[in-house]
Short mmCIF file of C-alpha atoms in Angstrom, two decimals:
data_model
loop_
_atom_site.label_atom_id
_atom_site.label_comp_id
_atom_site.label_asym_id
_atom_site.label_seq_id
_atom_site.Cartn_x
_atom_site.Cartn_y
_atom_site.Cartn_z
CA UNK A 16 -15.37 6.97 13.28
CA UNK A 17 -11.82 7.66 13.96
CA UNK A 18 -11.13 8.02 9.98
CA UNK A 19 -9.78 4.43 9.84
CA UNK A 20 -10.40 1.41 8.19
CA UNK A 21 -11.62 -0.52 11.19
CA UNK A 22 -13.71 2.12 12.59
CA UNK A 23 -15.89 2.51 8.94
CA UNK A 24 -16.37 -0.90 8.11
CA UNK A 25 -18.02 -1.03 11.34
CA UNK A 26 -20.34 1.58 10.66
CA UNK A 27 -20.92 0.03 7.11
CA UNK A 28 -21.79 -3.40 8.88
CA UNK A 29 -23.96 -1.76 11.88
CA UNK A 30 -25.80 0.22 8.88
CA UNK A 31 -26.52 -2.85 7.31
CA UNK A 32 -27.62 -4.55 10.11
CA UNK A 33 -30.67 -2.19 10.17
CA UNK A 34 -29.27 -0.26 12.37
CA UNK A 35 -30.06 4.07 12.67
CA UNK A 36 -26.22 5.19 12.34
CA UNK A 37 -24.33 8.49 13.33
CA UNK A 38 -20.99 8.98 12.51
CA UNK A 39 -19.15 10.61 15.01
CA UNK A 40 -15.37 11.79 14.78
CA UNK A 41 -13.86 13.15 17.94
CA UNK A 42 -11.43 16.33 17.47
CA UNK A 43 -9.21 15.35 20.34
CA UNK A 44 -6.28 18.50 19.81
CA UNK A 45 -5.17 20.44 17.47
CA UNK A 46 -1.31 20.32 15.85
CA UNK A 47 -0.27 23.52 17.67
CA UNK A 48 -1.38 21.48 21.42
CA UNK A 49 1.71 19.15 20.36
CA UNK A 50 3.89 21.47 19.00
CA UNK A 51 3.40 20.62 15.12
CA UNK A 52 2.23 22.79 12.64
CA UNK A 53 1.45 20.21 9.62
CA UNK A 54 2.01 17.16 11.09
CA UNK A 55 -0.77 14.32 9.94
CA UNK A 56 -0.81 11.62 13.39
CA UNK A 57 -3.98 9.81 13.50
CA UNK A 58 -6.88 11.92 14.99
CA UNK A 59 -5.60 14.54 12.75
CA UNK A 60 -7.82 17.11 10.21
CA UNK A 61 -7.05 14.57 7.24
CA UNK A 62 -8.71 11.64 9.67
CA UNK A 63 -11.75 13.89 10.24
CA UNK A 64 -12.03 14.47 6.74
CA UNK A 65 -11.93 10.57 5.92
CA UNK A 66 -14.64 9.87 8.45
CA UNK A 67 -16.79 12.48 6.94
CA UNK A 68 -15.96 11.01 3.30
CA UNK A 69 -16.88 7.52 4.47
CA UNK A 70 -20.11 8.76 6.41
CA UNK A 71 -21.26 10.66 3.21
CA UNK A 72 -21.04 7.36 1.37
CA UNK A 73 -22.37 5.54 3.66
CA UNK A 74 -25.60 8.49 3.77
CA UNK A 75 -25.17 9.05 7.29
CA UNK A 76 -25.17 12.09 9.00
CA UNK A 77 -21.87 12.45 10.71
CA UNK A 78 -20.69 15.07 13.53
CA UNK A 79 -16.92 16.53 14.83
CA UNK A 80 -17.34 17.16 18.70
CA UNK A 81 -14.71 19.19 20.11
CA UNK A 82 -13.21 17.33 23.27
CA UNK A 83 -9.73 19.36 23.30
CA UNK A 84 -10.04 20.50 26.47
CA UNK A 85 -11.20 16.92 27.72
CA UNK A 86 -8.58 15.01 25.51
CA UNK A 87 -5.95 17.84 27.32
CA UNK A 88 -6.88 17.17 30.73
CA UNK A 89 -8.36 13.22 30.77
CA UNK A 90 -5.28 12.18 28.54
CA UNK A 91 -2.26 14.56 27.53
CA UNK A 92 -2.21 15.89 31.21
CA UNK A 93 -2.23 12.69 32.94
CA UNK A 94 0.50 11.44 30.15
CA UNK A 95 2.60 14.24 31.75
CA UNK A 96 1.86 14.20 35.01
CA UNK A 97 3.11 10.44 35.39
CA UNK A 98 5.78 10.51 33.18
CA UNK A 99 6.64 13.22 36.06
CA UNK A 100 6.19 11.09 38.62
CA UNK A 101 8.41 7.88 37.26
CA UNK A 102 5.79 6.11 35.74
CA UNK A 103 5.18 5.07 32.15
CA UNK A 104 1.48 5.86 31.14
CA UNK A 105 -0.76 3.93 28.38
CA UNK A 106 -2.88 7.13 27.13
CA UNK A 107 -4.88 4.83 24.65
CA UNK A 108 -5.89 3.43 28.05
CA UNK A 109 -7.03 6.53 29.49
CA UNK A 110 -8.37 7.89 26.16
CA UNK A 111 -10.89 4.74 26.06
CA UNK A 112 -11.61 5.21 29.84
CA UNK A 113 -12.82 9.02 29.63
CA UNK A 114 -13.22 9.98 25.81
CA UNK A 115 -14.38 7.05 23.48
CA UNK A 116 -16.41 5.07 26.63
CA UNK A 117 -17.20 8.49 28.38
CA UNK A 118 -17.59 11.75 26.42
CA UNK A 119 -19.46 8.76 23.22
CA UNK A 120 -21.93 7.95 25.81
CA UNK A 121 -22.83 11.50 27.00
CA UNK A 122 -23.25 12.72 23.50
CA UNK A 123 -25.21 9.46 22.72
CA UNK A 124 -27.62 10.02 25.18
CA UNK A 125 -27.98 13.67 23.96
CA UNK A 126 -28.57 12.41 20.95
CA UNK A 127 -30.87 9.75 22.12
CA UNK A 128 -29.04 6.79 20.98
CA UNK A 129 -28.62 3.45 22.63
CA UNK A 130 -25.33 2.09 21.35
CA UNK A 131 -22.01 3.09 20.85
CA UNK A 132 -19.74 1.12 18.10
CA UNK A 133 -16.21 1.09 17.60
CA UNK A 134 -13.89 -0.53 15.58
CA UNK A 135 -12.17 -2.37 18.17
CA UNK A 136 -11.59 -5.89 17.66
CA UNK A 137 -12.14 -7.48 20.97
CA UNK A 138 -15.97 -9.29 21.69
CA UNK A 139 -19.28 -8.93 24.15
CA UNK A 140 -21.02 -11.48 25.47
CA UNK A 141 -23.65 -12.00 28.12
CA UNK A 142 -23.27 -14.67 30.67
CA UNK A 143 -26.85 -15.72 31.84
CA UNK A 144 -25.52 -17.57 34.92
CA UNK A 145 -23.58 -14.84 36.34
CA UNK A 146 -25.42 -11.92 35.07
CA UNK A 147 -22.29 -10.22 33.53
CA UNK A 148 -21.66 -8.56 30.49
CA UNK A 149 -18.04 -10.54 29.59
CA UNK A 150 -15.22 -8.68 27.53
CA UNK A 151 -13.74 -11.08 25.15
CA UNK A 152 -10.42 -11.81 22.75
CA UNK A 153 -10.88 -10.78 18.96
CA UNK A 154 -11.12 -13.92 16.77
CA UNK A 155 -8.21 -12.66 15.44
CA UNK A 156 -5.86 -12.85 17.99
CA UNK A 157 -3.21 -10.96 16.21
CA UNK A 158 -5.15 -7.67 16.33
CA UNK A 159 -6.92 -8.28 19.30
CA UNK A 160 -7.28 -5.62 21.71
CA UNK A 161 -8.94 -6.40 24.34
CA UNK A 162 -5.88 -4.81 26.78
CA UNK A 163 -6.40 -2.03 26.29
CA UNK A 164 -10.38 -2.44 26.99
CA UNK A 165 -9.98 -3.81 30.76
CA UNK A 166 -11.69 -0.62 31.82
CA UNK A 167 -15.38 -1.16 30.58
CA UNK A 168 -18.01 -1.16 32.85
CA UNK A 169 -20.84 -3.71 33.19
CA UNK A 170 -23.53 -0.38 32.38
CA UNK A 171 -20.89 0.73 29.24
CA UNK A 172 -20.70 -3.47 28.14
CA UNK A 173 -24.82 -3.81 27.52
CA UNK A 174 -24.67 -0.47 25.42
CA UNK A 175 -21.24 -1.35 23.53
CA UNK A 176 -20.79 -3.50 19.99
CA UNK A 177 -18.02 -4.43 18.78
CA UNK A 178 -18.60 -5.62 14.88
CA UNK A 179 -15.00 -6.86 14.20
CA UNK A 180 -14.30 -8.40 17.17
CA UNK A 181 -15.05 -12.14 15.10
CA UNK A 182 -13.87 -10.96 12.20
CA UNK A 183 -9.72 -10.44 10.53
CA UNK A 184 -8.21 -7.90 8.59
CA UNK A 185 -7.81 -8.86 5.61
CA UNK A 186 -11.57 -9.40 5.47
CA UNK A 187 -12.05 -6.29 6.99
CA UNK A 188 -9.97 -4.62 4.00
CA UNK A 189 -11.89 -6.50 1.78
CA UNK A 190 -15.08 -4.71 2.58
CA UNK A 191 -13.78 -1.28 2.51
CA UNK A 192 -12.55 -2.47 -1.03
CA UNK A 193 -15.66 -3.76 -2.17
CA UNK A 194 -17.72 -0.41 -0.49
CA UNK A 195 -14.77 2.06 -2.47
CA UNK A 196 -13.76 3.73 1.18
CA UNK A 197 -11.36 5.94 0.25
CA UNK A 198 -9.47 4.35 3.40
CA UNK A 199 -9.82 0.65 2.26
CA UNK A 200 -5.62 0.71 1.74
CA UNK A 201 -4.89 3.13 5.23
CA UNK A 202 -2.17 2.17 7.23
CA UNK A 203 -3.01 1.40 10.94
CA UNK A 204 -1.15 3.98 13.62
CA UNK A 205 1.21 2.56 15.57
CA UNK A 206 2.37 5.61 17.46
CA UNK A 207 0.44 7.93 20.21
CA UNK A 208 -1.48 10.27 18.04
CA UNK A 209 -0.07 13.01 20.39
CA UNK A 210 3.41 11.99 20.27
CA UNK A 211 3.72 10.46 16.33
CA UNK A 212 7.84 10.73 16.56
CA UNK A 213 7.69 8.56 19.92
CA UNK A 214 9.74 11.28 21.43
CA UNK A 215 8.52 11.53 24.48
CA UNK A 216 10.95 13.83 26.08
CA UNK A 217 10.78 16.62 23.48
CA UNK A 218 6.83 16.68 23.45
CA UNK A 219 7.04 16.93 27.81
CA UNK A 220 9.44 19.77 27.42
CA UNK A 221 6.97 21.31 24.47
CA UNK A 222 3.81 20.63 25.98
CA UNK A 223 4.94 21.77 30.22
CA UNK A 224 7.28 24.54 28.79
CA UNK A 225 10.20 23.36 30.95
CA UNK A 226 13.13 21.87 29.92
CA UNK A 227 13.97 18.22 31.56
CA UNK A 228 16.47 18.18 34.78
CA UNK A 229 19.70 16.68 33.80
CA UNK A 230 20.69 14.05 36.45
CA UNK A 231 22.95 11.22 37.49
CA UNK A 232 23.42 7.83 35.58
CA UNK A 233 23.90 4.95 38.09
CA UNK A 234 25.66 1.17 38.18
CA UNK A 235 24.04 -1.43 39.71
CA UNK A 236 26.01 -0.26 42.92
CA UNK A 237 25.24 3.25 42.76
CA UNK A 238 28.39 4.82 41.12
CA UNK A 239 27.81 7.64 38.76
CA UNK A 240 28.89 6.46 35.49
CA UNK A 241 27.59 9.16 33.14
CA UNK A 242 24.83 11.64 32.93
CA UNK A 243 21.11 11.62 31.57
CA UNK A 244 19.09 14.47 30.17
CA UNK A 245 16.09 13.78 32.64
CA UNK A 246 14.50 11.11 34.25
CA UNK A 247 11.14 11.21 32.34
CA UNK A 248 12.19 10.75 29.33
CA UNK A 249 13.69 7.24 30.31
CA UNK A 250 11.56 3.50 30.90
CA UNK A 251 12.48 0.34 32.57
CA UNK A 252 13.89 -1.89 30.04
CA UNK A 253 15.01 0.96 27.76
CA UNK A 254 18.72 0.29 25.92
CA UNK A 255 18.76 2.83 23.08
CA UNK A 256 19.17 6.33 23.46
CA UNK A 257 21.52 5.97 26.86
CA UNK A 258 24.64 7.67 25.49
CA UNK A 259 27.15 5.59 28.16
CA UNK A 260 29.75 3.49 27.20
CA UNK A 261 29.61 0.58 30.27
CA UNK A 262 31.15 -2.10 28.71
CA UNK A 263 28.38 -4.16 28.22
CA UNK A 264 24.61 -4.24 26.97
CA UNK A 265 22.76 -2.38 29.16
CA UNK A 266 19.23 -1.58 30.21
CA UNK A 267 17.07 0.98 32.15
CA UNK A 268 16.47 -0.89 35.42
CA UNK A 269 15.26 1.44 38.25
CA UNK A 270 14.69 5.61 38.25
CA UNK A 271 14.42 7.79 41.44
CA UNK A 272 12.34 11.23 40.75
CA UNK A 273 13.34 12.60 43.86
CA UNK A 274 16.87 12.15 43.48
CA UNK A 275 16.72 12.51 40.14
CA UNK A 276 18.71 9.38 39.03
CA UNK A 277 18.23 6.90 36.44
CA UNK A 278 19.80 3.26 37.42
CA UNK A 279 21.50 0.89 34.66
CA UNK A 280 22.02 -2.98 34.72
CA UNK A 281 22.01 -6.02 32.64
CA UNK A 282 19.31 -7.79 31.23
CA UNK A 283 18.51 -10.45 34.02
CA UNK A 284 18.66 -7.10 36.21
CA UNK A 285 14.86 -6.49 34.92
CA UNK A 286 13.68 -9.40 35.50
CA UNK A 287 10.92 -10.39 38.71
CA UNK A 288 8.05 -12.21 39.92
CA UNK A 289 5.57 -10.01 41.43
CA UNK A 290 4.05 -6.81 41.30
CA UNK A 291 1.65 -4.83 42.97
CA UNK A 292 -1.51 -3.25 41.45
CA UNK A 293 -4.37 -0.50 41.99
CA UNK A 294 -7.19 1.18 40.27
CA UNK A 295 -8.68 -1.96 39.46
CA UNK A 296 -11.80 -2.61 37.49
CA UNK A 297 -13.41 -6.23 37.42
CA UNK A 298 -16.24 -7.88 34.34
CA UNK A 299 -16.72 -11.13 34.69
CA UNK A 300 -16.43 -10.86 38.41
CA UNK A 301 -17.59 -8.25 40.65
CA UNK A 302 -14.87 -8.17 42.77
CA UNK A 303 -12.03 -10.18 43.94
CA UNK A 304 -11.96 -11.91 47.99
CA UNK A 305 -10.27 -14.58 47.19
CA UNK A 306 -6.94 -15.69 45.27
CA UNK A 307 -7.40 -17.07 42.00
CA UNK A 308 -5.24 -18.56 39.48
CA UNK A 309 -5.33 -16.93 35.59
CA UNK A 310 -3.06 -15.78 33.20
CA UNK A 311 -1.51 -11.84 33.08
CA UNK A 312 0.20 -10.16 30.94
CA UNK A 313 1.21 -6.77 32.01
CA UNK A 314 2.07 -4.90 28.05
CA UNK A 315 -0.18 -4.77 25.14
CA UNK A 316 1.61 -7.37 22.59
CA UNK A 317 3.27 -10.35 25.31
CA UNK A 318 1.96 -13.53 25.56
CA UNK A 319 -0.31 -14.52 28.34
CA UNK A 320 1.64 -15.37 31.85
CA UNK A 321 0.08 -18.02 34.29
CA UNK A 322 -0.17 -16.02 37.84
CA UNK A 323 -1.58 -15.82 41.10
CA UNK A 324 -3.70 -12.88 41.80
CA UNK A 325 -4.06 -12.24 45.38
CA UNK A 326 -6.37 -9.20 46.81
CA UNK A 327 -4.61 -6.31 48.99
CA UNK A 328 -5.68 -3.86 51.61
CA UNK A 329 -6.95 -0.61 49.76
CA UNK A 330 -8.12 -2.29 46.88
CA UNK A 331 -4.99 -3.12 45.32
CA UNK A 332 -3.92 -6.49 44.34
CA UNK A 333 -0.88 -8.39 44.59
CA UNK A 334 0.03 -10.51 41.15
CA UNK A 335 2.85 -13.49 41.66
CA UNK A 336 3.81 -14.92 38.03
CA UNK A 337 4.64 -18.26 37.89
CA UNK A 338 7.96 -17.14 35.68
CA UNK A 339 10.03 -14.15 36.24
CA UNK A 340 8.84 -11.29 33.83
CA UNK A 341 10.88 -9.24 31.75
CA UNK A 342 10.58 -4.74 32.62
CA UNK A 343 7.46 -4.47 34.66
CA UNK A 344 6.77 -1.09 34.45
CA UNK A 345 4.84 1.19 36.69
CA UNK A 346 2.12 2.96 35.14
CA UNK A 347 1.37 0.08 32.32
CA UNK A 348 -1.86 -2.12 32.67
CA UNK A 349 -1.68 -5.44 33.89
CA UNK A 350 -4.51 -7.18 32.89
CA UNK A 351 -6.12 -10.89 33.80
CA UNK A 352 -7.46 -13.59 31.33
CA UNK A 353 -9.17 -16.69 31.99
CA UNK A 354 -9.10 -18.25 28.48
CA UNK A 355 -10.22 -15.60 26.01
CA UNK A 356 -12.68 -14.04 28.66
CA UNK A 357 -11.14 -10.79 30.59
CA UNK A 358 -11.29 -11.07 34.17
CA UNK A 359 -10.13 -7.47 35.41
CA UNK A 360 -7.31 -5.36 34.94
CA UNK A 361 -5.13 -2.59 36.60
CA UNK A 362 -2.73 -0.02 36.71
CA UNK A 363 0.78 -1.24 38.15
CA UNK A 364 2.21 0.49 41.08
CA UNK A 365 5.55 -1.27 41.97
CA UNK A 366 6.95 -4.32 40.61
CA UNK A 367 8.59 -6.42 43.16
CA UNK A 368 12.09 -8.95 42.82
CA UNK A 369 10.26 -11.57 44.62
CA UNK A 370 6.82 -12.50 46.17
#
């Protein structure tokens, strides 16, 4: 129960279902660990104090874990670490992986229960033929989230539900109307609960202590054309923020760490066909030998890409998209979709101009 709207209407519906409920709100930092002293990001004090208003209406007995020092290492460290090393991390990603679908299950088996429930809109099926769990699209497509879910395991699917996943909002606001949640009207976060200003330079220097190394802004053929205030704090595809007057619209294309530049180019500069992929996990196959064709899409809200996803050496996979993409960025997921059924999913490692 993250404090949300989502996350308490599915403990109202699991509760009603029959179901023996425990309401558990993870205390993943505190505002000093990001630098804030009375800042309110989601997974804040006033969240854990809406969980525990919704669990005492709902009569269930409700629990704050501390998993600070997980959160700090499984997530906020590994946020740093690749921002560090050029990459562009997705900590929701990584806070599913190891905290909701890692430390939940450990503290669900201490308590002795079976299942673990979130809010998440995204679906679970079992497919009889295969014997596979299956991760599926929401209903409602628009808040779908099944991205960011690629990482489930066939032993975490059979002990997971998912109670909105065929259900939408605004029917999911009705409920916390009709139940008086003292949420029913809550905004949903859009920004990294760590990082709720989306400046994700400041919060590096903050949280490492170090300022970020000043370096060289590059043209397309390498001639220093102004200066950046450190490679980290830059993306592919980023415009804003760039502080150079080039004479046309440009865009983050390309950074090197070790030479601490930062590379600028036009639009159709970002664009390419191919990428290459590791730290895979597969559900509704259990692994890949073969090439198949699906559709990608390698960032959280684009539209489904037809591909061709061929296996690597070293367990790494080689993705050729039909139609150049726009800013494939190291670090992001790419995951694979065969209608509204996940395949797999990723971590990028390189994008690539051409196949």
């Amino acid at each position: 129960m993250s404090g949300g709207v989502d996350s308490s209407v599915a403990a109202y519906l699991m509760l009603a279902g029959g179901y023996d409920c425990l309401g558990v709100t993870m205390r993943l930092f505190r505002n000093p660990d990001i630098g804030r002293s009375s800042a309110h990001p989601c997974c804040s004090q006033e969240d854990i104090d809406d969980a525990a208003e919704v669990a005492f209406a709902l009569d269930i007995p409700h629990i704050v874990p501390d998993l600070t020092a997980q959160f700090r290492q499984q997530v906020m460290d590994r946020f740093v670490r690749r921002y560090q090393q050029g990459q562009t991390p997705n900590p929701c990603i990584d806070c599913n992986r190891y905290l909701k679908f890692g430390c939940l299950f450990q503290i669900a088996e201490e308590r002795r229960k079976r299942i673990v429930v979130t809010g998440h809109y995204a679906r679970v099926e079992y497919d009889s033929a295969a014997g596979r769990y299956l991760l599926k699209k929401a209903l409602d497509e628009s808040k779908d989230q099944s991205y960011v879910l690629y990482m489930l395991t066939q032993a975490q699917l059979s002990r997971i539900r998912f109670p909105l996943g065929g259900m939408r909002k605004n029917e999911v606001r009705a409920i916390a109307e009709a139940q008086g949640f003292c949420n029913a009207a809550k905004h949903d976060s859009q920004d990294i609960c760590f990082v709720p200003d989306g400046d994700y330079g400041q919060f590096l220097q903050t949280y490492t202590g170090r300022p970020c190394k000043e370096g060289s802004l590059l043209d397309a053929s390498g001639r220093v054309i102004g200066t950046h205030r450190g490679a980290e704090r830059y993306t592919i595809g980023q415009r804003r923020g760039l502080a150079v007057a080039a004479g046309e619209r440009v865009y983050v294309v390309a950074k090197d760490m070790e030479k601490n530049t930062v590379t600028l180019g036009p639009d159709a500069a970002l664009y390419s066909r191919a990428l290459l992929a590791g730290d895979l996990n597969w559900i509704s196959i259990p692994s890949l030998n073969a090439p198949i064709r699906c559709r990608a899409k390698v960032r959280y809200r684009q539209p489904e890409q037809w591909a061709t996803v061929f296996p690597e050496e070293e367990g790494r996979v080689r993705v050729v998209f039909d139609a150049p993409q726009r800013a494939i960025t190291p670090g992001q997921a790419v995951v694979f979709y065969d209608g509204d059924t996940v395949i797999g999913g990723g971590t990028i490692g390189e994008r690539k101009a051409s196949c």
